[in-house]
Amino acid sequence: MIQQERIRDLNGKATARGSYVLYWMQAAQRAGDNHALEYAVGAANDLDLPVLVVFVLTGDYPEANLRHCAFMAEGLVETASDLKKRGIPMMIRYGDPHGEVAATAGKAALVVTDRGYLRHQRLWRERLAAAAPCRVVEVETDAVVPVAEAYGREAYSAAALRPRLERLLPRYLLPLKETTLRKKFTPPLTDGEAGTSARELLAPLRLDSSVGPVTSLKGGAREALRLLEGFIEHGLARYGRERNNPAAPCTSRLSPYLHFGQISPLRVALAVTGAGGVPEEARGAFLEELIVRRELSLNFVYYQDLYDRYEALPSWARETLEAHRHDPRPYLYRFEELEGARTHDPYWNAAQRELVETGVMHPYMRMYWGKQILAWSPSPEEAFYRALALNNRYALDGRDPNSYAGVAWCFGKHDRPWPRRPVFGTVRQMNAAGLRRKFPMEGYLHRFGTGGLPVVHSTGKSK
Ligand SMILES: Cc1cc2nc3c(=O)[nH]c(=O)nc-3n(C[C@H](O)[C@H](O)[C@H](O)COP(=O)(O)OP(=O)(O)OC[C@H]3O[C@@H](n4cnc5c(N)ncnc54)[C@H](O)[C@@H]3O)c2cc1C
C-alpha cells in the first residue's frame, strides 16, 4: 500500500503524451520494497506505458570518494539486474543529476522520483521539477513514517517525536505489494543501459581514490537481506541488553545499506516486528534505534537548514561550550594525529582504526569517539567539523542524515544538560574509565589493535 502522504506533486504540470514513465532512482537504490518504483509501475499500467529507470552518477557528489562509490556501484549492478527481471531497463547517465534526468525526461509522460532529505538532494529535485516538460512526482520510501507527517517542525528530542511516531505506526508499518508491469520496454534499451560490473560503472568518473574500497562489507540488496536474516537469528535477542558492548558486537550493521537505499527501513522494521521467539524488550530496543532515532535524524536535516553547521546545536549547548572554551585541555591533537589514530588512548585509536580499515565503527564507540574529539580539539567548533569530516570521509554510512545528527548529538543536540565537567560544560561527557567499567575492552582492542595508521591525510574541513 502506498499511503497518500508519501506522494507529492513537485511541479503541478500535466502528464504528457510520452512513451514511458521515467523513475529517477536516487536515494532508494533498490528494485524491491520501493514505494517510488511501485508508484511508477502503477502509473505506467494506468497509462499503458513501460517504465524506464535512470540513475545518474556524478563525480561531484558532496564528499564522495572511491570507498563510498564502490559500495554503491556494487548495489547498482544488482539493482539493474533485478529491475531487468521485472521488465524495467535501468539507464546510467553521468553528470549533474537534475540536468541529466531532465534530458532523459523529453519523451516521458511522467517522472517519478524518491525522496532525499539533505540540502543538495532537495535542490536537485526542485531544479528537475522546474526543468522537466511533464509532471514530476516524489514518493517517500526511505522513512517508515513520512517526515512531514511525523512532526510539523524540528523536534527538540526523541521524547517529542516518539509518541507521534507510535501513534502513526499502525498506518505506515504495512507491507508494500509488488505490482506487475504490464507493458515492457520495446525495442530493448541498448544505449546507456547499466553495465555488469561496479568497476565498469565507475570508470568514467574521476573520484577521490585516497580512501579505498573495503572488503569487510559488500554492497547490494542481497547482502543487506543476508545481514538482516543473520541479525534476526543471532543478534536481535541480545540487542536489548548487549548492543552497547564493543567487545561482543550484536548490532545489525545495516546502516550502509540503509544509507544507500539498498534495503528499505520498512522491510527491516517489519522483519523485526514479526521475528518470533525474541524478547519484546529486544524488539523494542531495536525499533527505537531504527525508527525513532533514525527518523529523528530525518526530522533534523529536513527542518534545520544548518544541519551541518555548529550553529545547529541548541543554545544551552553552545553557551556551556562557550563558557568552557578556555578550559585547559590535557591532550590536544592535530587533525592528522586523529586521522592517523595516534592519540594516547588505545580505545579511541582502535575505534579510528576500525573506521578507517572497515568503513564502520561500533555504535557505542562512535559516541565515545565523537566525545573525545571534543575533549582534544582547540575549540568546540573545530572539534565539530573534525568529527564530521572524519566520519563522512571514512564511514560507508557517512554523509547521511544520521551523520549530522550523530555528530551533533556528541555536542548536545537531542540531549539534555548533565553534571558540569571541564571542557564539556554541561554537555554529556564520556571517558575511558567508563568504557573499562562497563565492558571487557581488551576484546575490542584485540580486534582492532593499536598503533598509527598509514592514511592519506584529508584537510579536516567539511566546509
Ligand atoms: C558521532 C556519531 C556519528 C554517527 N554517524 C553516523 C553515520 O554517518 N551514519 C549512520 O547511519 N549513523 C551514524 N550514527 C548513528 C549510529 O551510530 C549508527 O547508525 C550505527 O552505528 C549503525 O550501526 P548498525 O547498523 O549496526 O546499528 P543498529 O544498532 O543495528 O541499528 C539499526 C539501525 O538503526 C539506526 N540507528 C541506530 N542507532 C542510531 C542512532 N543513534 N541515531 C540514528 N539512527 C540510528 C541506523 O539506521 C541503524 O542501521 C552516528 C552516531 C554518532 C554518535
Coordinates of C-alpha atoms and ligand atoms in Angstrom, one line a residue:
M1 CA 0.0 0.0 0.0
I2 CA 1.3 3.5 -0.9
Q3 CA -0.2 5.9 1.6
Q4 CA -1.2 9.3 0.1
E5 CA 1.0 11.2 2.5
R6 CA 4.1 9.6 0.8
I7 CA 3.2 11.2 -2.5
R8 CA 4.0 14.8 -3.5
D9 CA 3.4 16.5 -6.8
L10 CA 6.6 18.6 -7.3
N11 CA 5.6 20.9 -10.2
G12 CA 1.8 20.9 -10.9
K13 CA 2.5 20.2 -14.6
A14 CA 0.3 17.8 -16.6
T15 CA 1.1 14.2 -17.5
A16 CA 2.5 14.4 -21.1
R17 CA 1.8 12.2 -24.1
G18 CA 5.1 10.4 -23.6
S19 CA 6.3 7.0 -24.4
Y20 CA 7.4 5.8 -20.9
V21 CA 7.1 6.6 -17.2
L22 CA 10.6 7.6 -16.0
Y23 CA 11.7 6.8 -12.5
W24 CA 14.7 8.8 -11.4
M25 CA 16.2 6.5 -8.8
Q26 CA 18.4 8.5 -6.5
A27 CA 18.1 7.7 -2.8
A28 CA 16.2 4.4 -2.8
Q29 CA 18.7 2.3 -4.8
R30 CA 16.7 -0.9 -4.9
A31 CA 14.3 -2.9 -7.0
G32 CA 12.0 -4.2 -4.2
D33 CA 10.2 -2.6 -1.2
N34 CA 10.4 0.7 -3.0
H35 CA 7.2 2.9 -2.9
A36 CA 8.5 5.2 -5.6
L37 CA 9.2 2.3 -8.0
E38 CA 5.8 0.7 -7.3
Y39 CA 4.1 4.1 -7.9
A40 CA 5.9 4.4 -11.2
V41 CA 4.8 0.9 -12.2
G42 CA 1.2 1.6 -11.2
A43 CA 1.1 4.8 -13.1
A44 CA 2.7 3.1 -16.2
N45 CA 0.0 0.4 -16.1
D46 CA -2.7 3.1 -15.9
L47 CA -1.2 4.9 -18.9
D48 CA -0.4 1.6 -20.8
L49 CA 3.3 2.6 -20.9
P50 CA 6.6 0.9 -19.9
V51 CA 8.9 2.1 -17.2
L52 CA 12.4 3.3 -17.6
V53 CA 14.7 3.8 -14.6
V54 CA 17.5 6.3 -14.8
F55 CA 20.4 6.6 -12.3
V56 CA 22.9 9.5 -12.6
L57 CA 26.4 9.1 -11.4
T58 CA 28.3 12.2 -10.6
G59 CA 31.9 12.7 -9.7
D60 CA 30.9 15.8 -7.7
Y61 CA 28.6 14.2 -5.2
P62 CA 29.4 16.0 -1.9
E63 CA 32.3 14.4 0.0
A64 CA 32.0 11.1 -2.0
N65 CA 35.1 9.0 -2.5
L66 CA 36.0 5.7 -4.1
R67 CA 35.1 3.8 -0.9
H68 CA 31.5 5.1 -0.9
C69 CA 31.1 4.8 -4.7
A70 CA 32.4 1.3 -4.9
F71 CA 29.9 0.1 -2.3
M72 CA 27.1 2.0 -4.1
A73 CA 28.1 0.6 -7.5
E74 CA 28.0 -3.0 -6.2
G75 CA 24.5 -2.4 -5.2
L76 CA 23.5 -0.7 -8.5
V77 CA 24.7 -3.6 -10.6
E78 CA 22.5 -5.9 -8.7
T79 CA 19.6 -3.5 -8.8
A80 CA 19.9 -3.2 -12.6
S81 CA 19.7 -6.9 -12.9
D82 CA 16.7 -7.2 -10.5
L83 CA 14.9 -4.5 -12.4
K84 CA 15.6 -6.3 -15.7
K85 CA 13.8 -9.3 -14.3
R86 CA 10.7 -7.1 -13.8
G87 CA 11.0 -5.9 -17.4
I88 CA 12.4 -2.5 -16.5
P89 CA 15.6 -1.3 -18.0
M90 CA 18.0 0.9 -16.0
M91 CA 19.9 3.6 -17.8
I92 CA 23.1 5.1 -16.3
R93 CA 24.0 8.7 -17.1
Y94 CA 26.9 10.7 -16.0
G95 CA 26.9 14.4 -15.0
D96 CA 24.8 16.7 -12.9
P97 CA 21.7 14.8 -11.7
H98 CA 18.8 17.2 -12.4
G99 CA 20.2 18.2 -15.8
E100 CA 20.7 14.6 -16.9
V101 CA 17.3 13.5 -15.7
A102 CA 15.6 16.5 -17.4
A103 CA 17.3 15.5 -20.6
T104 CA 16.0 11.9 -20.3
A105 CA 12.5 13.2 -19.5
G106 CA 12.0 14.6 -23.0
K107 CA 9.9 11.6 -24.0
A108 CA 8.4 10.8 -20.6
A109 CA 4.8 11.0 -19.8
L110 CA 5.6 11.4 -16.1
V111 CA 8.7 11.5 -13.9
V112 CA 8.7 9.8 -10.5
T113 CA 11.4 10.1 -8.0
D114 CA 12.2 9.0 -4.4
R115 CA 12.7 11.5 -1.6
G116 CA 16.1 12.7 -0.3
Y117 CA 16.3 14.8 2.8
L118 CA 19.7 16.5 2.5
R119 CA 20.1 20.0 1.0
H120 CA 21.6 19.0 -2.3
Q121 CA 19.0 16.2 -2.8
R122 CA 16.2 18.7 -2.3
L123 CA 17.7 21.2 -4.6
W124 CA 18.2 18.6 -7.4
R125 CA 14.5 17.7 -7.2
E126 CA 13.4 21.4 -7.2
R127 CA 15.6 22.0 -10.3
L128 CA 14.3 18.9 -12.0
A129 CA 10.7 19.9 -11.3
A130 CA 11.3 23.3 -12.9
A131 CA 13.1 21.8 -16.0
A132 CA 11.0 18.7 -16.7
P133 CA 8.4 19.1 -19.5
C134 CA 5.9 17.0 -17.6
R135 CA 4.6 16.2 -14.1
V136 CA 7.2 15.2 -11.5
V137 CA 6.0 13.2 -8.5
E138 CA 8.1 12.5 -5.4
V139 CA 7.3 9.3 -3.4
E140 CA 8.8 9.0 0.1
T141 CA 10.1 5.5 0.7
D142 CA 13.1 5.7 3.0
A143 CA 11.2 6.6 6.1
V144 CA 8.7 4.3 7.9
V145 CA 6.6 7.4 8.7
P146 CA 6.8 10.3 6.2
V147 CA 8.9 13.0 7.7
A148 CA 6.3 15.8 7.5
E149 CA 3.6 13.6 8.8
A150 CA 5.7 12.5 11.8
Y151 CA 6.2 16.1 13.1
G152 CA 5.4 19.6 11.7
R153 CA 8.7 21.2 12.9
E154 CA 12.1 20.4 14.2
A155 CA 11.7 18.1 17.2
Y156 CA 13.7 19.0 20.3
S157 CA 14.4 15.5 21.2
A158 CA 13.4 11.8 20.7
A159 CA 10.9 12.3 23.6
A160 CA 9.0 14.8 21.4
L161 CA 8.9 12.6 18.3
R162 CA 8.4 9.2 19.8
P163 CA 4.7 9.5 20.8
R164 CA 3.8 10.9 17.4
L165 CA 5.6 8.0 15.6
E166 CA 4.0 5.4 17.9
R167 CA 0.6 6.8 17.1
L168 CA 1.2 6.8 13.4
L169 CA 2.9 3.4 13.0
P170 CA -0.3 1.4 12.5
R171 CA -1.0 3.5 9.4
Y172 CA 2.5 3.2 7.9
L173 CA 4.1 0.0 9.2
L174 CA 2.4 -2.0 6.4
P175 CA 4.0 -4.3 3.7
L176 CA 4.3 -2.9 0.2
K177 CA 2.8 -5.1 -2.5
E178 CA 4.8 -5.5 -5.7
T179 CA 2.9 -4.7 -8.9
T180 CA 3.5 -6.5 -12.2
L181 CA 4.4 -4.2 -15.0
R182 CA 2.1 -4.9 -18.0
K183 CA 3.9 -3.2 -20.8
K184 CA 7.6 -3.9 -21.3
F185 CA 10.1 -1.5 -22.9
T186 CA 10.5 -2.2 -26.7
P187 CA 12.7 -2.2 -28.5
P188 CA 15.0 -3.1 -25.6
L189 CA 17.2 -0.3 -24.4
T190 CA 20.8 -0.7 -25.6
D191 CA 22.3 2.7 -25.3
G192 CA 23.3 3.6 -21.7
E193 CA 22.0 0.5 -20.0
A194 CA 23.7 -0.2 -16.7
G195 CA 26.8 -2.4 -17.2
T196 CA 27.6 -5.6 -15.4
S197 CA 30.4 -4.6 -13.1
A198 CA 30.9 -2.0 -10.4
R199 CA 34.3 -1.2 -11.9
E200 CA 32.7 -0.6 -15.4
L201 CA 30.1 1.7 -13.8
L202 CA 32.6 3.9 -12.1
A203 CA 35.2 4.0 -14.9
P204 CA 34.0 7.3 -16.4
L205 CA 34.1 9.1 -13.0
R206 CA 37.1 11.0 -11.6
L207 CA 36.9 10.0 -7.9
D208 CA 38.9 10.7 -4.8
S209 CA 40.7 7.4 -4.5
S210 CA 42.7 8.2 -1.4
V211 CA 40.1 6.3 0.6
G212 CA 39.8 2.9 -1.0
P213 CA 37.0 0.3 -1.0
V214 CA 36.6 -2.0 2.0
T215 CA 36.5 -5.8 1.9
S216 CA 34.5 -6.1 5.2
L217 CA 31.1 -5.4 3.6
K218 CA 29.8 -5.9 0.1
G219 CA 27.2 -3.5 -1.3
G220 CA 23.8 -4.6 -2.5
A221 CA 20.3 -5.7 -1.6
R222 CA 21.1 -9.4 -1.4
E223 CA 23.9 -8.8 1.1
A224 CA 21.6 -6.5 3.1
L225 CA 19.0 -9.2 3.3
R226 CA 21.5 -11.7 4.3
L227 CA 22.8 -9.5 7.1
L228 CA 19.2 -8.8 8.2
E229 CA 18.4 -12.5 8.5
G230 CA 21.7 -13.2 10.3
F231 CA 20.9 -10.4 12.7
I232 CA 17.4 -11.7 13.5
E233 CA 18.8 -15.2 14.1
H234 CA 21.9 -14.4 16.1
G235 CA 21.9 -10.7 17.2
L236 CA 18.4 -9.5 17.9
A237 CA 17.7 -11.5 21.1
R238 CA 20.9 -10.0 22.7
Y239 CA 20.2 -6.5 21.3
G240 CA 18.3 -5.1 24.3
R241 CA 21.0 -5.9 26.8
E242 CA 24.2 -6.1 24.8
R243 CA 24.1 -3.7 21.9
N244 CA 26.5 -1.3 23.5
N245 CA 29.2 -3.8 24.1
P246 CA 32.0 -3.2 21.6
A247 CA 33.8 -6.4 22.6
A248 CA 30.9 -8.6 21.5
P249 CA 29.1 -6.8 18.7
C250 CA 25.4 -7.8 18.1
T251 CA 24.1 -4.9 16.1
S252 CA 22.7 -5.3 12.6
R253 CA 25.5 -3.5 10.6
L254 CA 22.7 -2.4 8.2
S255 CA 23.4 1.4 8.3
P256 CA 25.5 1.5 5.0
Y257 CA 22.7 -0.4 3.2
L258 CA 20.1 1.9 4.7
H259 CA 22.2 4.9 3.7
F260 CA 22.3 3.9 0.0
G261 CA 18.7 2.7 0.0
Q262 CA 19.8 -0.8 -0.7
I263 CA 17.3 -2.0 1.9
S264 CA 14.1 -0.4 3.0
P265 CA 13.7 0.6 6.6
L266 CA 10.1 -0.6 6.3
R267 CA 11.3 -4.1 5.3
V268 CA 13.7 -4.1 8.3
A269 CA 11.1 -2.9 10.7
L270 CA 8.5 -5.5 9.5
A271 CA 11.0 -8.3 9.8
V272 CA 12.0 -7.4 13.3
T273 CA 8.4 -6.8 14.4
G274 CA 7.5 -10.3 13.1
A275 CA 10.5 -12.1 14.5
G276 CA 9.4 -15.0 16.7
G277 CA 11.0 -16.2 19.9
V278 CA 12.6 -12.8 20.6
P279 CA 12.1 -10.9 23.9
E280 CA 9.8 -7.9 23.4
E281 CA 12.3 -5.6 25.0
A282 CA 14.9 -6.6 22.3
R283 CA 12.5 -5.9 19.5
G284 CA 11.5 -2.6 21.2
A285 CA 15.1 -1.5 21.7
F286 CA 16.0 -2.1 18.0
L287 CA 12.9 -0.3 16.7
E288 CA 13.7 2.6 18.9
E289 CA 17.0 3.0 17.0
L290 CA 15.7 2.1 13.5
I291 CA 12.5 4.2 13.7
V292 CA 12.7 6.8 16.5
R293 CA 16.4 7.7 16.4
R294 CA 16.8 7.3 12.6
E295 CA 13.6 9.4 11.9
L296 CA 14.7 12.0 14.4
S297 CA 17.7 12.5 12.2
L298 CA 15.5 12.8 9.1
N299 CA 13.5 15.4 11.1
F300 CA 16.7 17.2 12.0
V301 CA 18.0 17.6 8.4
Y302 CA 14.6 18.3 7.0
Y303 CA 13.7 21.2 9.3
Q304 CA 17.1 22.5 10.3
D305 CA 18.8 24.3 7.4
L306 CA 22.1 24.5 9.3
Y307 CA 22.2 20.7 10.0
D308 CA 25.9 20.5 9.0
R309 CA 26.9 23.6 11.0
Y310 CA 27.9 24.1 14.6
E311 CA 25.2 26.8 14.8
A312 CA 22.6 24.0 14.6
L313 CA 23.4 23.0 18.2
P314 CA 20.8 24.0 20.9
S315 CA 21.6 27.3 22.6
W316 CA 22.2 25.7 26.0
A317 CA 24.9 23.5 24.5
R318 CA 26.6 26.4 22.6
E319 CA 26.5 28.5 25.8
T320 CA 28.0 25.9 28.0
L321 CA 30.7 25.0 25.5
E322 CA 31.5 28.8 25.1
A323 CA 31.8 29.1 28.9
H324 CA 34.4 26.3 28.9
R325 CA 36.2 27.3 25.7
H326 CA 39.4 28.3 27.6
D327 CA 39.5 25.3 30.0
P328 CA 42.9 23.6 29.8
R329 CA 42.8 20.5 27.5
P330 CA 45.0 17.8 29.0
Y331 CA 45.6 16.5 25.4
L332 CA 45.4 18.5 22.2
Y333 CA 45.8 16.8 18.9
R334 CA 46.2 18.0 15.3
F335 CA 43.7 16.7 12.8
E336 CA 46.4 14.5 11.2
E337 CA 47.1 12.8 14.5
L338 CA 43.4 12.0 15.0
E339 CA 43.1 10.7 11.4
G340 CA 46.1 8.5 11.8
A341 CA 44.9 7.1 15.2
R342 CA 47.9 8.5 17.0
T343 CA 46.5 9.5 20.4
H344 CA 47.4 8.4 23.9
D345 CA 44.0 6.5 24.1
P346 CA 44.1 2.9 22.9
Y347 CA 40.3 2.6 22.8
W348 CA 40.0 5.7 20.7
N349 CA 42.8 4.6 18.4
A350 CA 41.1 1.2 18.0
A351 CA 37.8 2.9 17.1
Q352 CA 39.5 5.1 14.5
R353 CA 41.3 2.0 13.1
E354 CA 38.0 0.2 12.8
L355 CA 36.6 3.1 10.9
V356 CA 39.5 3.6 8.5
E357 CA 40.0 -0.1 7.9
T358 CA 36.5 -1.4 7.8
G359 CA 34.3 1.6 6.9
V360 CA 32.2 1.1 10.0
M361 CA 32.6 1.7 13.8
H362 CA 30.8 0.0 16.6
P363 CA 27.8 2.3 17.5
Y364 CA 28.8 2.7 21.2
M365 CA 32.4 3.5 20.2
R366 CA 31.1 6.1 17.8
M367 CA 29.7 8.1 20.7
Y368 CA 32.9 7.8 22.7
W369 CA 34.9 8.7 19.6
G370 CA 33.0 11.9 18.9
K371 CA 33.1 13.0 22.5
Q372 CA 36.9 12.6 22.7
I373 CA 37.3 14.7 19.6
L374 CA 35.6 17.5 21.5
A375 CA 37.9 16.9 24.5
W376 CA 41.1 17.0 22.4
S377 CA 40.5 19.8 19.9
P378 CA 41.4 23.5 20.3
S379 CA 37.8 24.7 20.1
P380 CA 34.3 23.1 20.1
E381 CA 33.7 24.4 16.6
E382 CA 36.9 22.8 15.3
A383 CA 36.0 19.6 17.1
F384 CA 32.6 19.5 15.4
Y385 CA 33.9 19.9 11.9
R386 CA 36.7 17.4 12.5
A387 CA 34.3 14.8 13.7
L388 CA 32.0 15.4 10.7
A389 CA 34.9 15.3 8.2
L390 CA 36.4 12.1 9.6
N391 CA 33.0 10.4 9.8
N392 CA 32.0 11.4 6.3
R393 CA 35.3 10.5 4.8
Y394 CA 35.7 7.0 6.1
A395 CA 32.3 5.7 7.1
L396 CA 30.4 3.8 4.5
D397 CA 27.2 5.2 6.0
G398 CA 28.7 8.7 6.2
R399 CA 27.1 11.8 4.6
D400 CA 23.7 10.6 5.9
P401 CA 21.1 12.4 8.0
N402 CA 22.4 10.2 10.8
S403 CA 25.9 11.5 10.3
Y404 CA 24.8 15.1 11.0
A405 CA 22.5 14.2 13.9
G406 CA 25.1 11.7 15.4
V407 CA 27.9 14.2 15.4
A408 CA 25.7 17.0 16.7
W409 CA 24.5 14.6 19.5
C410 CA 28.1 14.4 20.8
F411 CA 27.8 18.2 21.2
G412 CA 24.5 18.2 23.0
K413 CA 21.9 18.0 20.2
H414 CA 18.8 16.0 21.1
D415 CA 20.2 15.6 24.6
R416 CA 19.9 17.4 27.9
P417 CA 22.3 19.1 30.3
W418 CA 24.4 16.8 32.5
P419 CA 26.6 17.5 35.5
R420 CA 29.3 20.1 34.7
R421 CA 32.7 18.9 33.6
P422 CA 35.8 20.7 32.3
V423 CA 35.8 21.4 28.6
F424 CA 32.3 19.8 28.1
G425 CA 30.5 22.1 30.5
T426 CA 27.1 20.5 30.9
V427 CA 27.3 18.5 27.6
R428 CA 27.3 14.8 28.4
Q429 CA 30.9 13.5 28.8
M430 CA 32.2 10.0 28.2
N431 CA 35.6 8.8 29.3
A432 CA 37.9 5.7 29.1
A433 CA 37.3 4.8 32.8
G434 CA 33.6 4.4 31.9
L435 CA 34.3 2.2 29.0
R436 CA 36.6 -0.1 31.1
R437 CA 34.0 -0.2 33.9
K438 CA 31.2 -1.3 31.6
F439 CA 32.8 -3.6 29.0
P440 CA 35.7 -6.1 28.6
M441 CA 37.5 -3.6 26.4
E442 CA 40.5 -6.0 25.8
G443 CA 38.2 -7.8 23.4
Y444 CA 37.8 -4.7 21.3
L445 CA 41.5 -3.8 21.4
H446 CA 42.3 -7.3 20.4
R447 CA 40.2 -6.9 17.2
F448 CA 41.4 -3.5 16.2
G449 CA 44.8 -3.4 17.8
T450 CA 46.9 -0.3 18.4
G451 CA 49.4 1.9 16.6
G452 CA 49.1 4.5 14.0
L453 CA 47.5 4.2 10.5
P454 CA 49.1 4.8 7.1
V455 CA 46.3 7.2 5.9
V456 CA 46.4 9.8 3.2
H457 CA 45.5 12.9 5.2
S458 CA 42.5 14.9 4.4
T459 CA 42.0 18.6 5.2
G460 CA 39.8 18.2 8.2
K461 CA 37.4 20.8 6.9
S462 CA 33.9 19.8 6.0
K463 CA 33.1 23.2 4.6
Ligands
LIG1 C1 29.5 10.6 16.2 C2 28.4 9.7 15.5 C3 28.4 9.6 14.2 C4 27.4 8.9 13.5 N1 27.4 8.8 12.2 C5 26.5 8.0 11.5 C6 26.5 7.9 10.1 O1 27.4 8.5 9.4 N2 25.6 7.2 9.5 C7 24.7 6.5 10.2 O2 23.8 5.8 9.6 N3 24.6 6.6 11.6 C8 25.5 7.3 12.2 N4 25.5 7.4 13.6 C9 24.4 6.7 14.3 C10 24.7 5.2 14.8 O3 26.0 5.2 15.4 C11 24.7 4.3 13.5 O4 23.5 4.3 12.9 C12 25.1 2.8 13.9 O5 26.4 2.8 14.4 C13 24.9 1.9 12.8 O6 25.2 0.6 13.1 P1 24.2 -0.6 13.0 O7 23.6 -0.5 11.6 O8 24.8 -1.9 13.4 O9 23.1 -0.1 14.0 P2 21.9 -0.9 14.8 O10 22.2 -0.8 16.2 O11 21.8 -2.3 14.2 O12 20.7 -0.1 14.4 C14 19.8 -0.3 13.3 C15 19.7 1.0 12.5 O13 19.1 2.0 13.3 C16 19.6 3.2 13.0 N5 20.3 3.8 14.2 C17 21.0 3.1 15.1 N6 21.5 4.0 16.1 C18 21.1 5.2 15.7 C19 21.3 6.5 16.2 N7 22.0 6.7 17.3 N8 20.8 7.5 15.5 C20 20.1 7.4 14.4 N9 19.9 6.2 13.8 C21 20.4 5.1 14.5 C22 20.6 3.0 11.9 O14 19.9 3.3 10.7 C23 21.0 1.6 12.1 O15 21.5 1.0 10.9 C24 26.4 8.2 14.3 C25 26.5 8.3 15.7 C26 27.4 9.0 16.3 C27 27.4 9.2 17.8

